[in-house]
mmCIF file of C-alpha atoms and ligand atoms in Angstrom:
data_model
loop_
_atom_site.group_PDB
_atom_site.id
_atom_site.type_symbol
_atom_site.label_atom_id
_atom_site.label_comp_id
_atom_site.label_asym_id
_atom_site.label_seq_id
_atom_site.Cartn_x
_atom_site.Cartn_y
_atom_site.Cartn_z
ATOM 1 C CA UNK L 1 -7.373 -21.831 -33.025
ATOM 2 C CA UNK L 2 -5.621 -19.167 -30.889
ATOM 3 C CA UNK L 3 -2.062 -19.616 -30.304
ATOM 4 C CA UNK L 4 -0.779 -20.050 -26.870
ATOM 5 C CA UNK L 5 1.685 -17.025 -27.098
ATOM 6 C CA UNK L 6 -0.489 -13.941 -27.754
ATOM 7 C CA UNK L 7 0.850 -11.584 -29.900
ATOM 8 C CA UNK L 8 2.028 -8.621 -27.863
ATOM 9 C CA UNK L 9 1.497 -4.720 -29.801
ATOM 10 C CA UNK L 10 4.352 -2.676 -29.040
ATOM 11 C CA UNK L 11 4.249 0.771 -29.260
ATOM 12 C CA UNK L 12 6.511 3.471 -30.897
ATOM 13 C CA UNK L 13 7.319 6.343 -28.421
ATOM 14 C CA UNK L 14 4.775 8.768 -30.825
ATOM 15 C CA UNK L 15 1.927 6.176 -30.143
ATOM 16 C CA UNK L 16 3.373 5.881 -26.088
ATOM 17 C CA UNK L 17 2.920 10.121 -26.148
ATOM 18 C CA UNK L 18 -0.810 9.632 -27.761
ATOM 19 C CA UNK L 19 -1.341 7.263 -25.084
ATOM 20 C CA UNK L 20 -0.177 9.407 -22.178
ATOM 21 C CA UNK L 21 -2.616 12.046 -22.879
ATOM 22 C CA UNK L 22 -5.320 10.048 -22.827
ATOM 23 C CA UNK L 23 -3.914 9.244 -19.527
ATOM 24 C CA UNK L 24 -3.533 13.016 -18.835
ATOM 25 C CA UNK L 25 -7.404 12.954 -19.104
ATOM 26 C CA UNK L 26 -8.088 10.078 -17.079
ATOM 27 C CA UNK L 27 -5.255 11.148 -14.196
ATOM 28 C CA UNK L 28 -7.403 14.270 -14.118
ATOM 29 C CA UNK L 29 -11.201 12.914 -14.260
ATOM 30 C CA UNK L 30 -10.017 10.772 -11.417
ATOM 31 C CA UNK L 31 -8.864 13.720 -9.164
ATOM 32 C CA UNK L 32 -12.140 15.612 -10.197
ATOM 33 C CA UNK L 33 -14.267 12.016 -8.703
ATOM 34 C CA UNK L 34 -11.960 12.067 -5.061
ATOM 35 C CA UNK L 35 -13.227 15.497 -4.420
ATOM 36 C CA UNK L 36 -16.741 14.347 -5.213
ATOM 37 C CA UNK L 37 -15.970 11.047 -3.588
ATOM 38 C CA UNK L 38 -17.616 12.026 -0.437
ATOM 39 C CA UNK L 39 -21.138 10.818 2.231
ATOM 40 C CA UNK L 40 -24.324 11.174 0.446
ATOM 41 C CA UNK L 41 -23.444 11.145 -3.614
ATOM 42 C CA UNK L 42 -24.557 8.118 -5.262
ATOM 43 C CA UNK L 43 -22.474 5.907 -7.495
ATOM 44 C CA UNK L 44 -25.078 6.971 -10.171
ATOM 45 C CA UNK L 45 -23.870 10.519 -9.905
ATOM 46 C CA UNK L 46 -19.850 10.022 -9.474
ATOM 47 C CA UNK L 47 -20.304 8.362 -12.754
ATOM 48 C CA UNK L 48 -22.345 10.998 -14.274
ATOM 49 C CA UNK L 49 -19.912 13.201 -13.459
ATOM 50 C CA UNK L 50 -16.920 11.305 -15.175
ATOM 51 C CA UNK L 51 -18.646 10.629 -18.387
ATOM 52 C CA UNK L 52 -19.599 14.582 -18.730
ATOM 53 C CA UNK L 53 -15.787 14.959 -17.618
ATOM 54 C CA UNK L 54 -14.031 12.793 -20.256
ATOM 55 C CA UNK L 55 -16.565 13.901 -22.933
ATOM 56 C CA UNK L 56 -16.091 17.588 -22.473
ATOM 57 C CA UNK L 57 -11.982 16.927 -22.763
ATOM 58 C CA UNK L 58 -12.528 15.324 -26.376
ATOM 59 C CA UNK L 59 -12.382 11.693 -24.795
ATOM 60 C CA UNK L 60 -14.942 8.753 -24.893
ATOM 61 C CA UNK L 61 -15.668 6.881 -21.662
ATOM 62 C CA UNK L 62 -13.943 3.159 -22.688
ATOM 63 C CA UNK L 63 -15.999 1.321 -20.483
ATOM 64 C CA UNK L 64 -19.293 2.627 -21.202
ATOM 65 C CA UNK L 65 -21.063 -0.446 -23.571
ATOM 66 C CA UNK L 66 -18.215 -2.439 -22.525
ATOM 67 C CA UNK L 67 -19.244 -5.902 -23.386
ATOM 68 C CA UNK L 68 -22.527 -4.310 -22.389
ATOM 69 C CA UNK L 69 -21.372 -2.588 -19.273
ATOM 70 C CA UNK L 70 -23.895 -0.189 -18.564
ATOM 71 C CA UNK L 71 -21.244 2.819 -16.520
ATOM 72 C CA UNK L 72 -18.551 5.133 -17.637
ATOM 73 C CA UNK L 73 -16.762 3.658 -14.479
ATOM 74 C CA UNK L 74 -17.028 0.430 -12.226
ATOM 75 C CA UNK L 75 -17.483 1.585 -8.658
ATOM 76 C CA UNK L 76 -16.875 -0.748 -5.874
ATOM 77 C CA UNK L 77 -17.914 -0.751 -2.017
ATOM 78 C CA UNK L 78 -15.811 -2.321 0.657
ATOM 79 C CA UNK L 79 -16.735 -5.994 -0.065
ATOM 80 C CA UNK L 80 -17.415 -5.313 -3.707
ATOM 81 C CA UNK L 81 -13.598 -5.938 -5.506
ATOM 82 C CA UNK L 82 -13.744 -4.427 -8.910
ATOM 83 C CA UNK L 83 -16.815 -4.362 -12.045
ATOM 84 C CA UNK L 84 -19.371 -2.495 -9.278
ATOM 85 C CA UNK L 85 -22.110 -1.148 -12.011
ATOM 86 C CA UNK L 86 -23.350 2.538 -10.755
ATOM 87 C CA UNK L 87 -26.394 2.906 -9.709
ATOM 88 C CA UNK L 88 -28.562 4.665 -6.615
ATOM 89 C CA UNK L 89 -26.182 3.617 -3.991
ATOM 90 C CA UNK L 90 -25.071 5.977 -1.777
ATOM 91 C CA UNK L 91 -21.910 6.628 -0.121
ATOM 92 C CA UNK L 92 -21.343 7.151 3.436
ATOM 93 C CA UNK L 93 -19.134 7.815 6.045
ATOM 94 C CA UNK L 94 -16.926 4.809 7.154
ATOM 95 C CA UNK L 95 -17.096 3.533 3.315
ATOM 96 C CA UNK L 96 -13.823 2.690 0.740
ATOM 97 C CA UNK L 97 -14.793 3.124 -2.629
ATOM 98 C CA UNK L 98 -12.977 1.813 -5.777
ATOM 99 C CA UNK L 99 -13.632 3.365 -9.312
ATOM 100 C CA UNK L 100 -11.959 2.222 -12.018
ATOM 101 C CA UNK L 101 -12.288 4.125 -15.138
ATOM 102 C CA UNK L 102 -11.064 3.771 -18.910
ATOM 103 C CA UNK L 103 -10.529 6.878 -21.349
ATOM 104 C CA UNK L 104 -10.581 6.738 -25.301
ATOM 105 C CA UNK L 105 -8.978 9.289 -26.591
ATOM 106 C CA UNK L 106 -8.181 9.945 -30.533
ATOM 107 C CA UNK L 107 -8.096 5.956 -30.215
ATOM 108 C CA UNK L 108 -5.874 4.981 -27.589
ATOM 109 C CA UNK L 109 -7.037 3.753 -24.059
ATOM 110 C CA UNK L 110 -5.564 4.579 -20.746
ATOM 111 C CA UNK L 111 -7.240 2.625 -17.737
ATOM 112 C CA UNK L 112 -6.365 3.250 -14.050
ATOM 113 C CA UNK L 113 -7.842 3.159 -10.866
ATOM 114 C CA UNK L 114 -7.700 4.481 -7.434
ATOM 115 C CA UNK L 115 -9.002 3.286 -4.209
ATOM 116 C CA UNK L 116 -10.663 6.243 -1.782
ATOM 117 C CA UNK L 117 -11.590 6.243 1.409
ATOM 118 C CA UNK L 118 -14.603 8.072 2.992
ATOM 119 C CA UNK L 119 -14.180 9.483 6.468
ATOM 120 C CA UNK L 120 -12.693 7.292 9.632
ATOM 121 C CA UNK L 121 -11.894 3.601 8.575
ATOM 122 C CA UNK L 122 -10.964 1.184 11.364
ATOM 123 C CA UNK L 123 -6.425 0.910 10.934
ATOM 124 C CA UNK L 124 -6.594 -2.771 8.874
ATOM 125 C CA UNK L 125 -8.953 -0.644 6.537
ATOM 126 C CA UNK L 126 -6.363 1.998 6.123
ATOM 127 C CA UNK L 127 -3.344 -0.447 6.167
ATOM 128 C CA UNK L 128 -5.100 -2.464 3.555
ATOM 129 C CA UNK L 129 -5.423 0.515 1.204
ATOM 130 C CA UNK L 130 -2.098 1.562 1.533
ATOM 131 C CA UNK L 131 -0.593 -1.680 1.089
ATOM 132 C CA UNK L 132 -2.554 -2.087 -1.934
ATOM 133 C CA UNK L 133 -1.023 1.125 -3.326
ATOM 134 C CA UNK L 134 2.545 0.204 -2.018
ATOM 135 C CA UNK L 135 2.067 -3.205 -3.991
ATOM 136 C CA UNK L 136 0.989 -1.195 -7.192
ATOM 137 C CA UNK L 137 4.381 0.699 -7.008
ATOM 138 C CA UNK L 138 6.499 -2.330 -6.123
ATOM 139 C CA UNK L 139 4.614 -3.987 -9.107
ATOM 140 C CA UNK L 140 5.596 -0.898 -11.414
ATOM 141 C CA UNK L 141 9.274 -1.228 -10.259
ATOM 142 C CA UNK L 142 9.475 -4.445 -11.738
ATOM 143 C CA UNK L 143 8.550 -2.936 -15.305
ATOM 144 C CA UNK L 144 11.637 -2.343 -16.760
ATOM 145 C CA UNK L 145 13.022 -4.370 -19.785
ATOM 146 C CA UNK L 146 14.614 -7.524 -19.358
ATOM 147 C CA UNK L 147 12.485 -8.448 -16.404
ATOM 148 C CA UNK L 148 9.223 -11.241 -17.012
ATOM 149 C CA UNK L 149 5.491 -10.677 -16.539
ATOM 150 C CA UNK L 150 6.220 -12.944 -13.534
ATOM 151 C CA UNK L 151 8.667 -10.242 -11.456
ATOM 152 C CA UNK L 152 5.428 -7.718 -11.431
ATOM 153 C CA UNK L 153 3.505 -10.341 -9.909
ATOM 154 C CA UNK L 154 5.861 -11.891 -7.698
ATOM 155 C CA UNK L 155 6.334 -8.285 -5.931
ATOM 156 C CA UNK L 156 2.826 -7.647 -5.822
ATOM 157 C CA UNK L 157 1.952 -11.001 -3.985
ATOM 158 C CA UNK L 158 4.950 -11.174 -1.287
ATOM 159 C CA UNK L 159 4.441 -7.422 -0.179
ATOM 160 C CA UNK L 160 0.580 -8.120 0.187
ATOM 161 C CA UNK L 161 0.972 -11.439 1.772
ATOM 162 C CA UNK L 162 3.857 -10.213 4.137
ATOM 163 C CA UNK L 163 1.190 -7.622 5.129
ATOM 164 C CA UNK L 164 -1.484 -10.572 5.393
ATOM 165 C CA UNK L 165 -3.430 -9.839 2.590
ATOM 166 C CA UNK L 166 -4.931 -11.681 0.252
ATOM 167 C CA UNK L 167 -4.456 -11.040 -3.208
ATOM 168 C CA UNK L 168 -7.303 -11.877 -6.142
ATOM 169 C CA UNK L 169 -6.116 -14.417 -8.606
ATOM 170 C CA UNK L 170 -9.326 -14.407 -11.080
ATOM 171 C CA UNK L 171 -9.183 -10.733 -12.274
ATOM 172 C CA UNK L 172 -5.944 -10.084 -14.105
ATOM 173 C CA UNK L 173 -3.519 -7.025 -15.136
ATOM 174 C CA UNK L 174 -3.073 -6.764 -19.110
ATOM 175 C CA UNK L 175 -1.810 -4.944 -22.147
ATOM 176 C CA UNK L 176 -3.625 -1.808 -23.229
ATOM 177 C CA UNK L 177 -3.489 0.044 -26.305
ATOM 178 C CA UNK L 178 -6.136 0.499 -29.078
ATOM 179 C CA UNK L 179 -7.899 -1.451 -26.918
ATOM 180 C CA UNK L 180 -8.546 -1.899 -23.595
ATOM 181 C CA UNK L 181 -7.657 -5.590 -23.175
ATOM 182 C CA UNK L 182 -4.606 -6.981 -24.870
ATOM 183 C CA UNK L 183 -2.374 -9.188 -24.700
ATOM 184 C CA UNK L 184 -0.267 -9.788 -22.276
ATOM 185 C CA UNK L 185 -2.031 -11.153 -19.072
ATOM 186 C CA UNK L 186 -0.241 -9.584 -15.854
ATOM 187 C CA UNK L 187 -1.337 -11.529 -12.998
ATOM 188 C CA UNK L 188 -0.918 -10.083 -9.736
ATOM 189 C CA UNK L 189 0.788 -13.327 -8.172
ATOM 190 C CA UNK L 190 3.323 -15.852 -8.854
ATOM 191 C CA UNK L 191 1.811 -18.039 -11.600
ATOM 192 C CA UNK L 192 4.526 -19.982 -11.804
ATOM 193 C CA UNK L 193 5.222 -19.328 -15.434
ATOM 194 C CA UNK L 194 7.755 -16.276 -16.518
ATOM 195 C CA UNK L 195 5.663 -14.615 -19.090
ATOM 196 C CA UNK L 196 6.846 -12.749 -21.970
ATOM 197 C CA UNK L 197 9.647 -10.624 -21.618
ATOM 198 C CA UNK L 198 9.077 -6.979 -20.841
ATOM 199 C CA UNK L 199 10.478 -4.901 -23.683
ATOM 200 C CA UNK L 200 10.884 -0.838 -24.554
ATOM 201 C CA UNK L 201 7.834 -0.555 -25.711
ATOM 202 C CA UNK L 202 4.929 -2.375 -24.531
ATOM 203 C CA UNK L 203 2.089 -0.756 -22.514
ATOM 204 C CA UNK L 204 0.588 -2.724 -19.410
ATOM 205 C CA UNK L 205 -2.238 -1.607 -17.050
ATOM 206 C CA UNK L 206 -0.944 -3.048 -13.523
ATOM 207 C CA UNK L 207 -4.172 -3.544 -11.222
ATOM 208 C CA UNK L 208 -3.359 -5.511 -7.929
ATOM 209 C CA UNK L 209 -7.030 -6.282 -6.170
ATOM 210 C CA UNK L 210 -5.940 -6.446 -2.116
ATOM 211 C CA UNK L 211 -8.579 -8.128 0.412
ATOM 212 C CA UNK L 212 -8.276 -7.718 3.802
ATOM 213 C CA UNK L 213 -9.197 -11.421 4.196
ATOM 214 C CA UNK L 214 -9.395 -14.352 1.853
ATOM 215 C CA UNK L 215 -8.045 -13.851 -1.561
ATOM 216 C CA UNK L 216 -11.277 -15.843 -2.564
ATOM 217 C CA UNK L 217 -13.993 -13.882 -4.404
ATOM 218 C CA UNK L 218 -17.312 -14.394 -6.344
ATOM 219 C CA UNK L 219 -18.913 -12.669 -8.960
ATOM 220 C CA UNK L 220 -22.849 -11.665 -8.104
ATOM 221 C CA UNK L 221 -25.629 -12.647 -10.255
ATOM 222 C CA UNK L 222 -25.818 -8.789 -11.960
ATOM 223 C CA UNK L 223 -23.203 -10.853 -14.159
ATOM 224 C CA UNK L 224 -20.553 -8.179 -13.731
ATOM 225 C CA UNK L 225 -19.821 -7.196 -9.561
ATOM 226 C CA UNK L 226 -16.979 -9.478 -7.994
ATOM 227 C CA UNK L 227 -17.151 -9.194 -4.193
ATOM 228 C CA UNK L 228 -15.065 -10.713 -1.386
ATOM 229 C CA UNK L 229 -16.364 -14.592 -0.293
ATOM 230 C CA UNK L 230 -16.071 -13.573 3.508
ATOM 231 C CA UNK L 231 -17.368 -10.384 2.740
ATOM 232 C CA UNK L 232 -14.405 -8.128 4.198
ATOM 233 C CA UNK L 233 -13.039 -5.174 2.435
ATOM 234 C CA UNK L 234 -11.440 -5.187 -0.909
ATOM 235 C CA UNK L 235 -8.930 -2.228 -2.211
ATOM 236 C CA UNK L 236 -7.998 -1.882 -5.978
ATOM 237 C CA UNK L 237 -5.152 1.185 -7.549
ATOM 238 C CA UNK L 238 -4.190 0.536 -11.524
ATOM 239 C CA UNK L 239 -1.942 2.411 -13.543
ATOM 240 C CA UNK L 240 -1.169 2.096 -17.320
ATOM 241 C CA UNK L 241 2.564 1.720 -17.350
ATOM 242 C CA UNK L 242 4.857 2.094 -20.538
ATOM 243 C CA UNK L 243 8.404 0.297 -20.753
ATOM 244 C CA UNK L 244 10.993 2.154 -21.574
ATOM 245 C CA UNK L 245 14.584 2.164 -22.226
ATOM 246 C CA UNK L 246 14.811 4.880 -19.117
ATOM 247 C CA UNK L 247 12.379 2.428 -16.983
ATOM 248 C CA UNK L 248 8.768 2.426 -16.419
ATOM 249 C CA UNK L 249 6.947 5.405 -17.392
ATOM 250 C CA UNK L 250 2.899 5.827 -15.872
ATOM 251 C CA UNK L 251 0.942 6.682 -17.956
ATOM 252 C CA UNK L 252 -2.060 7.782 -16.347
ATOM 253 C CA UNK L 253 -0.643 9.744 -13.233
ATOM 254 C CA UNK L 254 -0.929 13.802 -14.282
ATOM 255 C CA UNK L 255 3.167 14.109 -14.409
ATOM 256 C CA UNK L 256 5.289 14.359 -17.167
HETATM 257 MG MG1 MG G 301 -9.218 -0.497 -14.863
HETATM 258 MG MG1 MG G 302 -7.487 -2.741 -16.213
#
């Protein structure tokens, strides 16, 4: 039987270093995709494009084979929220497009996404991406020892809801590591319970999933796309975030 408290897998600051250049790799694959990230390239080809990108820096797409995910990245459209599987759908004009994208490198995973969007939105498109980014930083803020798992999520939900957002509650923030997924679960609301303590040392991805609507969403029957119930817009931006003694320290944003 698994024990309520999950072990959490703290990291020494040599492991935290290993860790930030995978993150290097990802930080930079994703800035390679936003200048591809443009009307008429299919998510088929974006992904193409990322696997060839992480492979030739010594990395291994994490996500490809995934519990039998078939991309090197999930690529969500507008209603689509997060787990969009590439394929021969093409982007155009008026579109916001999520990838979210995982590197391996010399075994340690750095996951992060970004949000982009293509051309003219309408302003609640634009507001709702930035928002979604603002709440990623307020959510990082919180990551500082001392603080609970709760405090992320707390931020995350008030600035989103203040902005009249609603904020996913299925899909979940977590710790990363050796793996993608471990322990702990960071929700991106008030749960109600504080969560483990953040200490020097542990390693979070921090994902808030923003919907311009209801926070409601559904998963499709390709077993693996969640999209918005009333079918508006959905934004996503994740970092992988390290606690330090110094405060939090992302780990997949190109900067020392
Ligand atoms: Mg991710
Ligand atoms: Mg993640």
């Amino acid at each position: 039987m698994r024990s309520l408290v999950e072990k959490v897998h703290y990291k020494d600051e040599h492991e935290i270093e290993l860790m930030k250049k995978s993150g290097d790799v990802l930080s930079a694959c994703h800035d390679m995709l936003a200048q591809h990230c443009k009307p008429g390239i299919t998510t088929k080809e974006l992904d193409k494009l990322a696997e060839d990108f992480i492979r030739s820096h010594g990395g291994v797409p994490t996500f490809l084979g995934y519990g039998g995910f078939p991309g090197s990245t999930c690529i969500s459209i507008n209603e689509e929220v997060v787990h969009g599987i590439p394929g021969p759908k093409v982007i155009k004009e008026g579109d916001i497009v999520s990838i979210d994208c995982g590197v391996t490198l010399k075994g340690w995973v750095s996951d992060s996404a970004r949000t982009h969007i293509v051309g003219e939105v309408p302003e609640e498109v634009r507001r709702l991406v930035d928002v979604t980014k603002e709440c990623l930083f307020l959510g990082i803020a919180q990551a500082v020892p001392g603080n609970f798992i709760r405090d992320i999520g707390v931020a995350v939900q008030k600035h989103a809801e203040d902005n009249g957002f609603g904020v996913v509650k299925v899909l979940v923030g977590h710790g990363v590591g050796r793996k993608m997924h471990e322990p702990p679960q960071v929700p991106n609301y008030d749960c109600g319970l504080k969560g483990h303590i953040l200490k020097e040392g542990m390693v979070i991805a921090i994902e808030p999933m923003i919907n311009l609507g209801t926070w409601r969403v559904r998963q499709l029957n390709d077993g693996w796309t969640y999209i918005t119930e009333d079918k508006k817009p959905s934004a996503h931006f994740e970092h992988t975030v390290a606690i330090t003694k110094k405060g939090p320290k992302i780990l997949t944003n190109g900067l020392d």
